[in-house]
Amino acid sequence: MNRYLLSILLFAGLIWSRSSFGKFTSGTFVQTLGETLSRFASKNPNAFYRDFLQNTAIPNSQTFGQLVMWGEALVAVAIVIPALYLIFQPKTKCKVTLWLLIVGLIGGAFLNLNFWLASGYTSPSSDGLNLLMLVTQVVGVLCILDYNKKV
């Protein structure tokens, strides 16, 4: 497995770790998510996603807050641990490690897609970072699947 790609994926996992850590330590993320989602929905150019925010996510913002917070933490673990293992054990043939990394990357891509649909229109940085992470994680999955065929 390519160490350079794994290093990039490791940093994506560390970004997820930092993001989830901030949500856990703030103590206010879950309680304030409804207000944040209302702001995102108010001018969201994606009608289907605005409807999802208004009719599903905002009324259930406490549940969605928990899902996002824990989802980010689980994605971080599922990316960081396998990436580190594969960096330091490059000749491993452990398929479980590769599949755990794939699951983490797919979870991260799912989160980034939703964050982009919710808030990508608000600023170039929100747009760019979420798209960059989404593409990085999808490319990571494709590279691992290709590598997995050869192992």
Coordinates of C-alpha atoms in Angstrom, one line a residue:
M1 CA 0.0 0.0 0.0
N2 CA 1.3 3.4 -0.9
R3 CA 2.7 5.2 2.2
Y4 CA 2.0 8.7 0.6
L5 CA -1.6 7.9 0.1
L6 CA -1.9 6.4 3.6
S7 CA -0.3 9.6 5.0
I8 CA -2.9 11.7 3.3
L9 CA -5.7 9.4 4.6
L10 CA -4.2 9.6 8.1
F11 CA -4.4 13.4 8.0
A12 CA -8.1 13.1 6.9
G13 CA -8.7 10.9 9.9
L14 CA -6.9 13.3 12.2
I15 CA -9.1 16.1 10.9
W16 CA -12.2 14.0 11.8
S17 CA -10.6 13.4 15.2
R18 CA -10.1 17.1 15.8
S19 CA -13.6 17.9 14.7
S20 CA -15.3 15.3 16.9
F21 CA -13.1 16.2 19.9
G22 CA -14.3 19.8 19.5
K23 CA -17.9 18.7 19.5
F24 CA -17.5 16.5 22.6
T25 CA -15.6 19.1 24.6
S26 CA -17.7 22.1 23.7
G27 CA -20.7 20.5 25.5
T28 CA -23.1 22.6 23.4
F29 CA -22.9 21.0 19.9
V30 CA -26.0 18.8 20.3
Q31 CA -28.1 21.6 21.9
T32 CA -27.2 24.2 19.3
L33 CA -27.4 22.1 16.2
G34 CA -31.0 22.9 15.5
E35 CA -30.2 26.6 15.4
T36 CA -27.3 26.0 13.1
L37 CA -29.3 23.8 10.7
S38 CA -32.0 26.4 10.6
R39 CA -29.4 29.0 9.4
F40 CA -28.2 26.5 6.8
A41 CA -31.7 25.7 5.6
S42 CA -32.8 29.4 5.4
K43 CA -30.8 30.2 2.2
N44 CA -29.8 26.7 1.0
P45 CA -29.9 26.6 -2.8
N46 CA -30.5 22.8 -2.8
A47 CA -34.3 22.5 -2.5
F48 CA -34.2 18.8 -1.8
Y49 CA -31.7 19.2 0.9
R50 CA -33.4 22.3 2.4
D51 CA -36.6 20.1 2.7
F52 CA -34.6 17.4 4.4
L53 CA -33.1 19.9 6.9
Q54 CA -36.5 21.5 7.6
N55 CA -38.6 18.3 7.7
T56 CA -36.2 15.7 9.2
A57 CA -33.0 17.0 10.6
I58 CA -34.2 20.2 12.4
P59 CA -37.1 18.5 14.2
N60 CA -34.8 15.7 15.3
S61 CA -31.7 17.9 15.8
Q62 CA -30.8 16.3 19.2
T63 CA -30.6 12.8 17.5
F64 CA -28.8 14.2 14.5
G65 CA -26.3 16.0 16.8
Q66 CA -25.5 12.7 18.6
L67 CA -25.2 10.9 15.2
V68 CA -22.8 13.5 13.8
M69 CA -20.7 13.7 17.0
W70 CA -20.3 10.0 17.4
G71 CA -20.1 9.4 13.6
E72 CA -17.1 11.7 13.3
A73 CA -15.4 10.0 16.2
L74 CA -16.0 6.5 14.8
V75 CA -14.8 7.7 11.3
A76 CA -11.7 9.1 12.9
V77 CA -10.9 5.8 14.7
A78 CA -11.7 3.7 11.6
I79 CA -9.3 5.8 9.5
V80 CA -6.5 6.7 11.9
I81 CA -5.8 3.2 13.4
P82 CA -5.7 1.2 10.1
A83 CA -3.7 4.0 8.3
L84 CA -1.1 4.0 11.1
Y85 CA -0.9 0.2 11.1
L86 CA -0.5 0.1 7.3
I87 CA 2.2 2.8 7.3
F88 CA 4.3 1.0 9.9
Q89 CA 3.5 -2.5 8.6
P90 CA 3.5 -2.0 4.8
K91 CA 3.8 -5.6 3.9
T92 CA 0.8 -6.8 5.9
K93 CA -1.8 -8.9 4.2
C94 CA -4.5 -8.2 6.8
K95 CA -7.7 -7.7 4.9
V96 CA -9.6 -6.7 8.0
T97 CA -7.4 -3.6 8.3
L98 CA -8.1 -2.6 4.7
W99 CA -11.8 -3.1 5.1
L100 CA -11.9 -1.1 8.3
L101 CA -10.1 1.7 6.5
I102 CA -12.6 1.5 3.6
V103 CA -15.6 1.7 6.0
G104 CA -14.1 4.7 7.7
L105 CA -13.4 6.4 4.4
I106 CA -17.0 5.7 3.2
G107 CA -18.4 7.1 6.5
G108 CA -16.2 10.2 6.2
A109 CA -17.3 10.7 2.6
F110 CA -20.9 10.4 3.6
L111 CA -20.5 13.0 6.3
N112 CA -18.6 15.4 4.0
L113 CA -21.3 15.1 1.3
N114 CA -24.0 16.0 3.9
F115 CA -21.9 18.9 5.3
W116 CA -21.3 20.2 1.8
L117 CA -25.0 19.9 0.9
A118 CA -26.0 21.7 4.1
S119 CA -23.3 24.4 4.2
G120 CA -21.2 24.4 1.1
Y121 CA -22.9 27.4 -0.2
T122 CA -22.0 29.5 2.8
S123 CA -18.3 30.1 2.0
P124 CA -15.6 29.1 -0.3
S125 CA -13.8 27.4 2.6
S126 CA -16.8 25.3 3.6
D127 CA -17.3 24.4 0.0
G128 CA -13.7 23.6 -0.8
L129 CA -12.8 21.7 2.4
N130 CA -15.8 19.4 2.3
L131 CA -15.3 18.7 -1.5
L132 CA -11.6 18.1 -1.0
M133 CA -12.1 15.7 1.8
L134 CA -15.0 13.9 0.0
V135 CA -12.8 13.4 -3.1
T136 CA -9.8 12.4 -1.1
Q137 CA -11.8 9.7 0.8
V138 CA -13.5 8.4 -2.4
V139 CA -10.1 8.2 -4.2
G140 CA -8.7 6.4 -1.1
V141 CA -11.5 3.8 -1.2
L142 CA -10.9 3.2 -5.0
C143 CA -7.1 2.9 -4.5
I144 CA -7.6 0.4 -1.6
L145 CA -10.1 -1.6 -3.6
D146 CA -7.6 -1.7 -6.5
Y147 CA -4.8 -2.7 -4.1
N148 CA -7.0 -5.3 -2.5
K149 CA -7.4 -7.1 -5.8
K150 CA -3.7 -7.5 -6.1
V151 CA -3.1 -8.8 -2.5

